[in-house]
Short mmCIF file of C-alpha atoms and ligand atoms in Angstrom, two decimals:
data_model
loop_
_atom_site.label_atom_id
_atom_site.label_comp_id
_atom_site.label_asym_id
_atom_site.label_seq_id
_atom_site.Cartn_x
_atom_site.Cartn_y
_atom_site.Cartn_z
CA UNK J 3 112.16 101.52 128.06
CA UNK J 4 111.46 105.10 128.83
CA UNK J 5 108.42 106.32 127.28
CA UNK J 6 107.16 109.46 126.02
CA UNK J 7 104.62 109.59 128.57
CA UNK J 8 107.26 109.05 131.46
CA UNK J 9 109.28 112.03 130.04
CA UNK J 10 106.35 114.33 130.62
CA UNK J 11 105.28 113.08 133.51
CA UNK J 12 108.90 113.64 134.82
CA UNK J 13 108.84 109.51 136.15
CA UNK J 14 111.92 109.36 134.27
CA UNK J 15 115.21 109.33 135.60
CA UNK J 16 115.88 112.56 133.69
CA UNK J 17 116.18 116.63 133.80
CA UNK J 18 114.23 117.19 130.53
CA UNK J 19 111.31 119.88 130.37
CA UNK J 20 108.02 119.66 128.62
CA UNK J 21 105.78 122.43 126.52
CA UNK J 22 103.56 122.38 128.85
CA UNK J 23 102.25 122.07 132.30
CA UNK J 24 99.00 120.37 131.84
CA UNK J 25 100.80 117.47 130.22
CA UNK J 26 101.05 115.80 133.03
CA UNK J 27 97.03 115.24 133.74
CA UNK J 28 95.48 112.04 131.47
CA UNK J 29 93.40 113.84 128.71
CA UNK J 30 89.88 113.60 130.07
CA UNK J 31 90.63 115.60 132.76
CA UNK J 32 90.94 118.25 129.58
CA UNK J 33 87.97 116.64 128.23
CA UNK J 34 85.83 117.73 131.02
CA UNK J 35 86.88 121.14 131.23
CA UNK J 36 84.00 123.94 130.01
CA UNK J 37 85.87 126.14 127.85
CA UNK J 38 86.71 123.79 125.27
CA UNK J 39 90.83 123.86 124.41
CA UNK J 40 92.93 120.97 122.01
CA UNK J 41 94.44 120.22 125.20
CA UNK J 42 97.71 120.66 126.73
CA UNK J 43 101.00 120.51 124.31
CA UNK J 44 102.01 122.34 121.82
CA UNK J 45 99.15 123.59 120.60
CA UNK J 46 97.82 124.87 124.04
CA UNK J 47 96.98 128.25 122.44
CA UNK J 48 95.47 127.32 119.57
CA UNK J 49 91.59 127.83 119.98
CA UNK J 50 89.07 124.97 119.52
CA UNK J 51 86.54 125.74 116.32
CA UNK J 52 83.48 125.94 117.22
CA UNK J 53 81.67 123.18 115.78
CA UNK J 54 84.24 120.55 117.33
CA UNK J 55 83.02 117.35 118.31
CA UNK J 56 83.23 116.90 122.11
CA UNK J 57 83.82 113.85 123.74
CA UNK J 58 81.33 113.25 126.38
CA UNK J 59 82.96 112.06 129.61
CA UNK J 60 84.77 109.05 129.76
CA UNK J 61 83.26 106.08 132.02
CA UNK J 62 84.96 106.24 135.52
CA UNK J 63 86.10 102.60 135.47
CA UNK J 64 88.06 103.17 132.51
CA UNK J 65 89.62 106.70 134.19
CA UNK J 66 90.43 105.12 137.19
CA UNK J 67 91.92 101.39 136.02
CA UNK J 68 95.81 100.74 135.88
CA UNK J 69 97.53 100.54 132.89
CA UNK J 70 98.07 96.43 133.70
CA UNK J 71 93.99 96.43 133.65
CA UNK J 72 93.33 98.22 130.85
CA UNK J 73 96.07 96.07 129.26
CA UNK J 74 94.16 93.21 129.85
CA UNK J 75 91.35 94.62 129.15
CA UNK J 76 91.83 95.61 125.57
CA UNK J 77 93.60 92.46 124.75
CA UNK J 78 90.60 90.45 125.68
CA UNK J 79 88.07 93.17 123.57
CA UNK J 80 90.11 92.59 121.03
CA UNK J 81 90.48 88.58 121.40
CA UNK J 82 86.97 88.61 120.97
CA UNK J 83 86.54 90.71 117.93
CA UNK J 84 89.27 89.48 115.72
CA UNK J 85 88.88 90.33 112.38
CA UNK J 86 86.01 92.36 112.82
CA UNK J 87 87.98 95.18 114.25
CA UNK J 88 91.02 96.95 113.02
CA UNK J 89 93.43 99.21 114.93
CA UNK J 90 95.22 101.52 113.01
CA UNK J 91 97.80 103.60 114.85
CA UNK J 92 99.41 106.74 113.31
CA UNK J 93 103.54 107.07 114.07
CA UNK J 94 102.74 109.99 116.08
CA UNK J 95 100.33 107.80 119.20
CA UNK J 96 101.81 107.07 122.24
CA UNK J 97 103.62 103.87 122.72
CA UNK J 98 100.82 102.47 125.30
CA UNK J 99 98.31 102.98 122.30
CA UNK J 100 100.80 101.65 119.24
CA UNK J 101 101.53 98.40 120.32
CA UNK J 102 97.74 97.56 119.98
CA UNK J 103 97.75 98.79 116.66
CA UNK J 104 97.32 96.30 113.59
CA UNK J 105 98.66 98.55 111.25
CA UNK J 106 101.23 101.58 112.28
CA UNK J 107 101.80 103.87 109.67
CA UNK J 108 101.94 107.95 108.18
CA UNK J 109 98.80 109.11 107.02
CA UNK J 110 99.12 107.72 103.60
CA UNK J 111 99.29 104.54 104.52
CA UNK J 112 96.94 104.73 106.88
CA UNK J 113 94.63 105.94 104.37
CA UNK J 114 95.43 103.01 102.44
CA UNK J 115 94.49 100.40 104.88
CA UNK J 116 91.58 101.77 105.50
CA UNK J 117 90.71 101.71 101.87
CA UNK J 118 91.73 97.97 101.76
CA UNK J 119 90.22 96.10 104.67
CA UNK J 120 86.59 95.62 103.97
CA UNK J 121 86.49 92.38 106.23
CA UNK J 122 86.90 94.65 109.35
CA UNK J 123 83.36 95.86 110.37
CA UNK J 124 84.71 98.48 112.20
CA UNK J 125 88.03 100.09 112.03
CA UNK J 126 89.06 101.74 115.64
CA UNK J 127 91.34 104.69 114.19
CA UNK J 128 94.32 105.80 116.93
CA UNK J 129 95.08 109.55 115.02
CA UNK J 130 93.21 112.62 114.59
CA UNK J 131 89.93 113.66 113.20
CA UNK J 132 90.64 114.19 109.79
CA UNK J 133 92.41 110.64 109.62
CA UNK J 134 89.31 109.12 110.69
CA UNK J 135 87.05 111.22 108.49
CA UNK J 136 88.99 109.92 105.74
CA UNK J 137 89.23 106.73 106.67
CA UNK J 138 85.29 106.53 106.13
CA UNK J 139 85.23 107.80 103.26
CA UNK J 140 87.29 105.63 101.71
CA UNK J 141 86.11 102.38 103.48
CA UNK J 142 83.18 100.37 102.81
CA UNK J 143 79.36 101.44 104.00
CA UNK J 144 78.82 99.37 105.84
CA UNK J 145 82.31 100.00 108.15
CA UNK J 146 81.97 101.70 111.06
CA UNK J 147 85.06 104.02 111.66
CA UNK J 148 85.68 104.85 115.43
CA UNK J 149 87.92 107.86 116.58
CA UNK J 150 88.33 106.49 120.52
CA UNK J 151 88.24 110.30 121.26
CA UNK J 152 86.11 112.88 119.80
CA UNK J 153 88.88 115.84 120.85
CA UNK J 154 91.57 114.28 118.94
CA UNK J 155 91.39 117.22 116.34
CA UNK J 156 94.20 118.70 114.31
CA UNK J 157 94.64 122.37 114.76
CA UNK J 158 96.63 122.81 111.51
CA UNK J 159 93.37 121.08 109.81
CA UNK J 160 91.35 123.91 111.53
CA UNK J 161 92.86 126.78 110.37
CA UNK J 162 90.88 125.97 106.95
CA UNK J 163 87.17 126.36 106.98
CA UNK J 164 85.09 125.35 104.39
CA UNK J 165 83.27 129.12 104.61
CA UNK J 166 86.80 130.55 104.22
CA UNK J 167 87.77 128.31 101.86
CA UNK J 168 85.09 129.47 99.30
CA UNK J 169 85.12 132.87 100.11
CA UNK J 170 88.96 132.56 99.08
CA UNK J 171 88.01 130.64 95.91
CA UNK J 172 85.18 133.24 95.08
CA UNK J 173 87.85 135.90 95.09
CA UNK J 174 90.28 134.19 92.97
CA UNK J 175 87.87 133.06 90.38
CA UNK J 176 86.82 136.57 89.79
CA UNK J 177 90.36 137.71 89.33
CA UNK J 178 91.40 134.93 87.20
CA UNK J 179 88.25 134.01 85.77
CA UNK J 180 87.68 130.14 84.26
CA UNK J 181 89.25 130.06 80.73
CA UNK J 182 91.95 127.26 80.31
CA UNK J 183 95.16 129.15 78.41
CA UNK J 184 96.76 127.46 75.13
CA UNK J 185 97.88 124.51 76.81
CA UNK J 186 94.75 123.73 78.39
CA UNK J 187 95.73 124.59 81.90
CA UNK J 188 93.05 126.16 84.09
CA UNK J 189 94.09 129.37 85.91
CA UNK J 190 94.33 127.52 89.71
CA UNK J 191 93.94 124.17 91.18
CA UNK J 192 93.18 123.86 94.48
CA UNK J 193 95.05 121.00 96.20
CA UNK J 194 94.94 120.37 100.08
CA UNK J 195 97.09 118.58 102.70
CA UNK J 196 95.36 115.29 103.92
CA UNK J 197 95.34 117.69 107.31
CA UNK J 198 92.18 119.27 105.80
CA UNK J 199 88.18 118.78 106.65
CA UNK J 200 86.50 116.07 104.64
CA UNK J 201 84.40 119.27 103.40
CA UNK J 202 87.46 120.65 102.22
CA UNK J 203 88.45 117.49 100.22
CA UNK J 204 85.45 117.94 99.07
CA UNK J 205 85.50 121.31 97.66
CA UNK J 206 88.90 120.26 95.66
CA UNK J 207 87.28 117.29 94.35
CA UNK J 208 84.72 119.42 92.84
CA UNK J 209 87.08 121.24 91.47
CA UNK J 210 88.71 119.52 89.79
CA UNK J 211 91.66 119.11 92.50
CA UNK J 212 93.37 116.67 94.47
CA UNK J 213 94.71 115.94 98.34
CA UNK J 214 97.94 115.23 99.12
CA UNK J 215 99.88 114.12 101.75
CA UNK J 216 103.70 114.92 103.20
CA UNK J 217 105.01 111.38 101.42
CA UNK J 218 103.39 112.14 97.88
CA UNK J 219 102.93 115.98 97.88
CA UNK J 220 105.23 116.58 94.82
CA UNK J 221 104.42 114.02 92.42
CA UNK J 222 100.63 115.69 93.43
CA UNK J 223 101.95 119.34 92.72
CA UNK J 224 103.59 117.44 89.58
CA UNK J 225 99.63 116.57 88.31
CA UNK J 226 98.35 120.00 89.64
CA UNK J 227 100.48 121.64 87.41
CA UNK J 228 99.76 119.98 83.80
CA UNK J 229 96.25 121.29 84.94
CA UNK J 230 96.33 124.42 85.90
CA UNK J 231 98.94 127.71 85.69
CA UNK J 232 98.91 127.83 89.49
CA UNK J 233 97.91 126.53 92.47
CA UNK J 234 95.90 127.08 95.85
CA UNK J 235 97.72 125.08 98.81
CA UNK J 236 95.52 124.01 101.78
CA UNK J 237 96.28 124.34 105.04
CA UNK J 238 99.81 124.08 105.31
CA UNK J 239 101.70 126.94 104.62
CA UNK J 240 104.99 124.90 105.44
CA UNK J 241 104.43 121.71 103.33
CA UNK J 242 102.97 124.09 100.19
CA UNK J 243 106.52 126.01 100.02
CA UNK J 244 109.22 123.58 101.13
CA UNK J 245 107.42 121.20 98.37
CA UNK J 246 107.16 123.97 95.63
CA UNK J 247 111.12 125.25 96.38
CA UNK J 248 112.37 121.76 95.86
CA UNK J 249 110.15 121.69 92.69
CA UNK J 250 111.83 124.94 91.44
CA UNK J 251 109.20 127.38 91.92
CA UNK J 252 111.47 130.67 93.28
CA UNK J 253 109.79 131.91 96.66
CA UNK J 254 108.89 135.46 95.17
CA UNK J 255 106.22 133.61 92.68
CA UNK J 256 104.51 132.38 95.89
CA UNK J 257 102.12 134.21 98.11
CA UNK J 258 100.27 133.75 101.20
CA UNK J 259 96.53 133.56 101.81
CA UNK J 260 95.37 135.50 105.25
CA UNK J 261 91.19 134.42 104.94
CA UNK J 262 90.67 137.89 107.02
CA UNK J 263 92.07 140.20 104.36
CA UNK J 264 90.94 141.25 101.05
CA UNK J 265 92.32 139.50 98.31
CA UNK J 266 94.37 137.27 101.52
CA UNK J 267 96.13 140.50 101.45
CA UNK J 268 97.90 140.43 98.09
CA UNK J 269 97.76 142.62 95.65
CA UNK J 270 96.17 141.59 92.38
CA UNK J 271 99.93 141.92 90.64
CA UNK J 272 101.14 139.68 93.28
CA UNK J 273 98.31 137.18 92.74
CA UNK J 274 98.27 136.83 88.76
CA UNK J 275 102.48 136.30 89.02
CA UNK J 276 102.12 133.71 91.87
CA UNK J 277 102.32 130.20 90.63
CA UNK J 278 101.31 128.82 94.36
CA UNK J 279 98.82 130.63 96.66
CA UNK J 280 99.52 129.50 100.25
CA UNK J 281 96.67 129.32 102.97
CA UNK J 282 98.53 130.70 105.84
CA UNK J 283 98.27 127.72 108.24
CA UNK J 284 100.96 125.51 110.36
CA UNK J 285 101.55 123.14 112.88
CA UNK J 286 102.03 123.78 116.26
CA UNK J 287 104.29 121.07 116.82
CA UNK J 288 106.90 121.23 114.21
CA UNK J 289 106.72 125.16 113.84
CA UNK J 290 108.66 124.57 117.42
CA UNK J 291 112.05 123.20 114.95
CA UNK J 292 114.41 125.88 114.43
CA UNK J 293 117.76 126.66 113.00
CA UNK J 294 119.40 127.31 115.77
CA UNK J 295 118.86 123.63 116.87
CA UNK J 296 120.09 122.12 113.95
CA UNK J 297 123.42 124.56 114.40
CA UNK J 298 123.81 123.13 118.63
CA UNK J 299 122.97 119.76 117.05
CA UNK J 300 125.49 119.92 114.78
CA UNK J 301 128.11 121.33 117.28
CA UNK J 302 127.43 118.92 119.61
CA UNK J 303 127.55 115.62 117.24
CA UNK J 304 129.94 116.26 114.61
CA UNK J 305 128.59 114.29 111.67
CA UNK J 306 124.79 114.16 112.75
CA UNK J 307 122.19 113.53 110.04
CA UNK J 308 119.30 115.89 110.38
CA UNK J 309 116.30 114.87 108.84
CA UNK J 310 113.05 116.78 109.51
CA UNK J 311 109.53 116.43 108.38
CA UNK J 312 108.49 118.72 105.73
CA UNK J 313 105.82 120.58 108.22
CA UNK J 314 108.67 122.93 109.43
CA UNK J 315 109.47 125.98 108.09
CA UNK J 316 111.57 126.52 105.24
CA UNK J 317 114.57 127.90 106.94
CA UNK J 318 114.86 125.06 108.87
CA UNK J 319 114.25 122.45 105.85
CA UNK J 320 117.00 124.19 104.31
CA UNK J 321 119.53 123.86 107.24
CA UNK J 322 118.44 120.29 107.50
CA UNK J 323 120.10 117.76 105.23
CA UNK J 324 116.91 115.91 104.57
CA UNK J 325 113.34 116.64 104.88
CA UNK J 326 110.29 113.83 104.21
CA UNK J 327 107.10 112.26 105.83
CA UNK J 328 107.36 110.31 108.79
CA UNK J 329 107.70 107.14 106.63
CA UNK J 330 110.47 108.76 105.32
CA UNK J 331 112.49 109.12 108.54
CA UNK J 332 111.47 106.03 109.78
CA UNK J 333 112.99 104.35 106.65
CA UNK J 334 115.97 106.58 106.27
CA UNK J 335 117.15 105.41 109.86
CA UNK J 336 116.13 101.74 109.11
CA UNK J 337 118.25 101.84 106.03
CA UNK J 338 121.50 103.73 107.64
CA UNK J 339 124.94 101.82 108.13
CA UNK J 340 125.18 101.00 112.33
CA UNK J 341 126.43 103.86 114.38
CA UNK J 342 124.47 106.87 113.16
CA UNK J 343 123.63 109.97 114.34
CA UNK J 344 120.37 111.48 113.91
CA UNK J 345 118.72 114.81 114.82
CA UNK J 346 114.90 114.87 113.68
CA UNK J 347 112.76 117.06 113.21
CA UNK J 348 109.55 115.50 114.26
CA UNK J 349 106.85 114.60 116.61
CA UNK J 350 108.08 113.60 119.87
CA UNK J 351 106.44 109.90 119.79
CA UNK J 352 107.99 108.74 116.55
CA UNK J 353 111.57 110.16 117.26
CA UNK J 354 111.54 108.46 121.14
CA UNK J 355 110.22 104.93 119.35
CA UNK J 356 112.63 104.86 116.94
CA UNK J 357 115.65 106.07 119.32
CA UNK J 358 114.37 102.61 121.22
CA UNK J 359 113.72 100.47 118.50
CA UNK J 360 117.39 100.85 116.68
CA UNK J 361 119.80 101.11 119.80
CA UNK J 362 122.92 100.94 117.13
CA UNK J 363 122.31 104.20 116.46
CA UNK J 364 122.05 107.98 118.31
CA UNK J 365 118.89 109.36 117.75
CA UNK J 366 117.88 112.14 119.51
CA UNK J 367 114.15 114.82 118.68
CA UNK J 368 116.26 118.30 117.67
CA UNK J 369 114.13 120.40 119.91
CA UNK J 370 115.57 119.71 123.54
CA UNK J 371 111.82 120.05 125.36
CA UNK J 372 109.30 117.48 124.95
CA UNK J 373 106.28 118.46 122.77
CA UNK J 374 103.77 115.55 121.76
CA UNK J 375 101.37 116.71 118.92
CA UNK J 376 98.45 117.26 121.94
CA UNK J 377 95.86 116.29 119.81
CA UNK J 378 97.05 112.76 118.83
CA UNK J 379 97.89 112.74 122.86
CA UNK J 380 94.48 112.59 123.31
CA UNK J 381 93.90 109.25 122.65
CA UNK J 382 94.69 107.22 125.46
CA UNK J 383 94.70 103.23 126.34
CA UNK J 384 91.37 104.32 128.49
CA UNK J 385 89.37 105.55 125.72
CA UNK J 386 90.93 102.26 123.39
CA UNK J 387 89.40 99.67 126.13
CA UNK J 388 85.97 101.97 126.30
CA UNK J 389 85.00 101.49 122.81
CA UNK J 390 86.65 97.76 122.21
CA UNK J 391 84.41 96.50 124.77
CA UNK J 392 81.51 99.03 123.27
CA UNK J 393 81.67 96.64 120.58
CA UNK J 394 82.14 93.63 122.09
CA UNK J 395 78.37 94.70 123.58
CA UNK J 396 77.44 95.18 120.62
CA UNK J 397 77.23 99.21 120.35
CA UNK J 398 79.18 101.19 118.72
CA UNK J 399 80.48 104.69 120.12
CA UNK J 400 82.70 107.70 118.17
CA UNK J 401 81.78 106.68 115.12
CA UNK J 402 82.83 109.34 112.43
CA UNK J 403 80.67 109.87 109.66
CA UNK J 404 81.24 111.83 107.06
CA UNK J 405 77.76 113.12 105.20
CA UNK J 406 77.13 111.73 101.77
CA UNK J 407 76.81 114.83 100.00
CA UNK J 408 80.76 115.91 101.21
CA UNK J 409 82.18 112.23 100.58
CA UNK J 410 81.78 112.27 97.12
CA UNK J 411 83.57 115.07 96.37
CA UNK J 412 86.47 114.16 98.92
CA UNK J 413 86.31 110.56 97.31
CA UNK J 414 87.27 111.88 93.95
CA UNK J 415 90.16 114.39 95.36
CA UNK J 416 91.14 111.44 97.29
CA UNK J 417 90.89 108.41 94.29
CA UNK J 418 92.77 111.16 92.46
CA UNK J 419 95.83 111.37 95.05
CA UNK J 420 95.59 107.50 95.31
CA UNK J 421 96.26 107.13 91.53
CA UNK J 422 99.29 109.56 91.39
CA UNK J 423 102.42 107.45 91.60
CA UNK J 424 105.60 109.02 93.80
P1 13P L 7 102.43 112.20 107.86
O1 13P L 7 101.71 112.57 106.60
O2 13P L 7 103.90 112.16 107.70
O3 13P L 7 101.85 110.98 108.46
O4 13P L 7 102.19 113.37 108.89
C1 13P L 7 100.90 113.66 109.33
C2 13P L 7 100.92 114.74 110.28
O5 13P L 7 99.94 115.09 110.86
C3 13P L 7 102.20 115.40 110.49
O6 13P L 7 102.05 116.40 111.42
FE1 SF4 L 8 98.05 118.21 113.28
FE2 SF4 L 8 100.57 118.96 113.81
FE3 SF4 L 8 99.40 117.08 115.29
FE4 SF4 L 8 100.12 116.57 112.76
S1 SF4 L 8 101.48 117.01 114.49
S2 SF4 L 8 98.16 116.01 113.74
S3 SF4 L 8 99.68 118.58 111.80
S4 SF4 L 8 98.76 119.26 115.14
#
C-alpha cells in the first residue's frame, strides 16, 4: 500500500511532486527550529500566532526508533491502558497514526466521542488544537485530553483572535445596536466554524450563538437565522458563503470582514444590507482546489464525480458536482455502484485512504501535487508512543486545558450545535 508519507518522501515508485520541500524531514526536526513556523505543507507561509503552544523536544529514543519499534511500542502502551485511554484519529492523520485510532472520524464526530466516553481517563486526540480544546470541554473533569503534539495548530483557526473578534463585534453592535425587530430576531448572531479558539466558542456562546461544523453548518445557519436578521461567520470565509449560497442568500447580501480595516472595510450601507458578515479567513490546504482541475479532471475521466469539501472556494464548489464534510465523501464513495470515478477535493490523507480502501473504484485527490494539511502532519507515530507510555508511568504530558472561565461559554455554543438536528 503506498502511503501518503511515501509519496512525499518520493519512496514511491512514482513521479508525483509535493508542496513543499521540508516535507520530507519527520516534524520535530520543525519542532526544534527557533523561529517558530506550522511546519512544512501547505501552509508553509502562514505565520505561527504568537501565543502558540510549543512542543518541547521530543525524547531521542522516540526520534530515532523504526517504525516496526514504535509499532510495538504503542501497541504494548496501549495493551496496558485499555479502556483508560482513547485514540481518536481525525480523517485527515496519516495512515501510520489512524490505524491506532479507536475512533476515526470528521470533527463532528469526533466531538461526539469525546463527549460520550467518560470511562476513558484520558483521551489521546490525533488532530489539531482546536479538536483537542474541544474535546475537553466537552468531556468529563476529570479526563485528561492529550494533543501528542503541541504544534499541531490550525492556521485557518488562527486567523480569528479573540481581541479581533471583539473589536469586530464592538463595531457592529454600535452600528446595529441590540433591539430585536418585530419578529424577535436580534440584529447579528455570531456563529463560528468548529476551526475556531475555545475563546472564540466562547464569545458566541455568550452571545447568544452557536459553532458549527462542515457536516451540520446549514441546519446551524437554519437556527441562526430564526434568531437574528444576520449573521457573523467565523473563520472560514469559504464554508460561511458556499453554505449561505446553497441556502439562498445571493452573494451581493454578503460581505467580508478584514479585522485591520475600519468597519472590516465595508461601508455602513454594505453592512446593514448584508445578511452574512464573513471573517476573511481560509485554509491553506483546500484554497489549493481550483477550477481548472476539475475541467483536466473532467477531460481526462469522462464521467468523473467530483466531490469537494466545502472549505474551497466557491468557484470551485460550483464546478464541482458535490460539496460536503469529509464524512460526506467518505460515505458518498462507500455508497456508489462499483466502478466509479472520483475527483475530490480534499486533504491528501483521506482521499489516498479511501483510493486504498475501495479498489473497485478510481479515486484520485483533484490537485495533482501532494499537500497534507501540515498541521495534522505533525502528529507522528513518535510523539503517539511518547505520551502512551507517559501514561503507562503514570504522568501525563500535552494535556490541553481549556480555562474554566472560556469553557462555559464554548460549552453552551457547543450544547447548542449538538442539539441542532441535520
Ligand atoms: P471536517 O469538519 O470535515 O472534519 O473538516 C475539518 C477540517 O479541518 C477540514 O479542513
Ligand atoms: Fe486547519 Fe485546513 Fe488543516 Fe483543516 S485542513 S486542520 S482547516 S489547516
Amino acid at each position: 500500500m503506498t502511503s501518503v508519507n511515501d509519496l512525499i518522501r518520493g519512496s514511491a515508485a512514482t513521479s508525483v511532486r509535493n508542496c513543499g520541500a521540508d516535507l520530507a524531514s519527520d516534524p520535530w526536526t520543525v519542532d526544534a527550529r527557533p523561529a517558530p513556523t506550522y511546519g512544512p505543507g501547505a501552509s508553509v507561509a502562514d505565520p505561527a500566532p504568537l501565543g502558540m503552544p510549543r512542543q518541547g523536544r521530543l525524547p531521542e529514543e522516540y526520534a530515532a526508533a523504526s517504525p516496526e519499534e514504535l509499532d510495538r511500542r504503542i501497541r504494548a502502551a496501549k495493551a496496558t491502558l485499555g479502556n483508560r485511554a482513547l485514540i481518536l484519529g481525525h480523517f485527515y492523520q496519516r495512515d501510520e497514526v489512524i490505524r491506532y485510532a479507536d475512533v476515526v472520524g470528521d470533527s463532528f464526530q469526533l466531538a461526539r466521542a469525546a463527549a460520550t466516553r467518560p470511562a476513558a481517563e484520558a483521551i489521546i486526540f490525533c488532530g489539531v488544537h482546536f479538536m483537542a480544546e474541544t474535546a475537553d470541554i466537552l468531556s468529563g473533569t476529570d479526563q485528561a485530553v492529550i494533543l501528542p503534539n503541541l504544534a499541531a495548530g490550525c492556521s485557518m483557526a488562527d486567523m480569528a483572535s479573540i481581541a479581533e473578534v471583539e473589536d469586530c463585534w464592538a463595531e457592529l453592535e454600535a452600528l446595529y445596536g441590540t433591539a430585536a425587530d418585530a419578529a424577535g430576531r436580534v440584529p447579528v448572531i455570531p456563529v463560528t466554524y468548529m476551526n475556531s479558539s475555545a475563546a472564540i466558542k466562547d464569545f458566541c456562546g455568550r452571545r447568544g450563538g452557536i459553532v458549527c461544523t462542515s457536516s451540520n453548518a446549514r441546519a446551524v445557519l437554519t437556527w441562526a437565522f430564526e434568531r437574528g436578521q444576520r449573521v457573523v461567520f467565523f473563520p472560514d470565509q469559504h464554508l460561511g458563503r458556499n453554505t449561505a449560497k446553497a441556502m439562498g442568500v445571493p452573494l451581493d447580501s454578503m460581505s467580508m470582514w478584514n479585522p485591520r480595516l475600519p468597519l472590516g472595510g465595508n461601508s455602513e450601507t454594505a453592512l446593514i444590507q448584508a445578511r452574512v458578515i464573513l471573517w476573511n479567513g481560509f485554509c491553506s490546504v483546500h484554497r489549493r482546489f481550483t477550477v481548472e482541475q476539475i475541467a483536466a479532471a473532467r477531460a481526462e475521466h469522462p464521467g468523473v464525480r467530483v466531490i469537494v469539501h466545502p472549505e474551497c472556494p466557491v468557484e470551485v464548489v460550483d464546478a464541482a458536482d458535490e460539496n460536503g464534510s469529509t464524512d460526506y465523501i467518505t460515505r458518498a464513495i462507500v455508497a456508489a455502484p462499483d466502478g466509479g470515478i472520483f475527483a475530490v477535493g480534499t486533504e491528501i490523507n483521506l482521499v489516498q485512504r479511501l483510493a486504498t480502501r475501495y479498489p473497485q473504484h478510481t479515486i484520485f485527490c483533484l490537485d495533482p501535487v501532494v499537500c497534507p494539511c501540515s498541521t495534522m502532519y505533525r502528529i507522528h507515530p513518535g510523539y503517539l508512543a511518547w505520551v502512551l507510555e507517559q501514561l503507562v508511568e503514570g504522568e501525563t504530558v500535552n494535556r490541553i486545558r481549556v480555562a474554566d472561565e472560556v469553557s462555559s461559554g464554548a460549552l453552551l455554543a457547543l450544547r447548542r450545535m449538538l442539539a441542532v438536528q441535520p
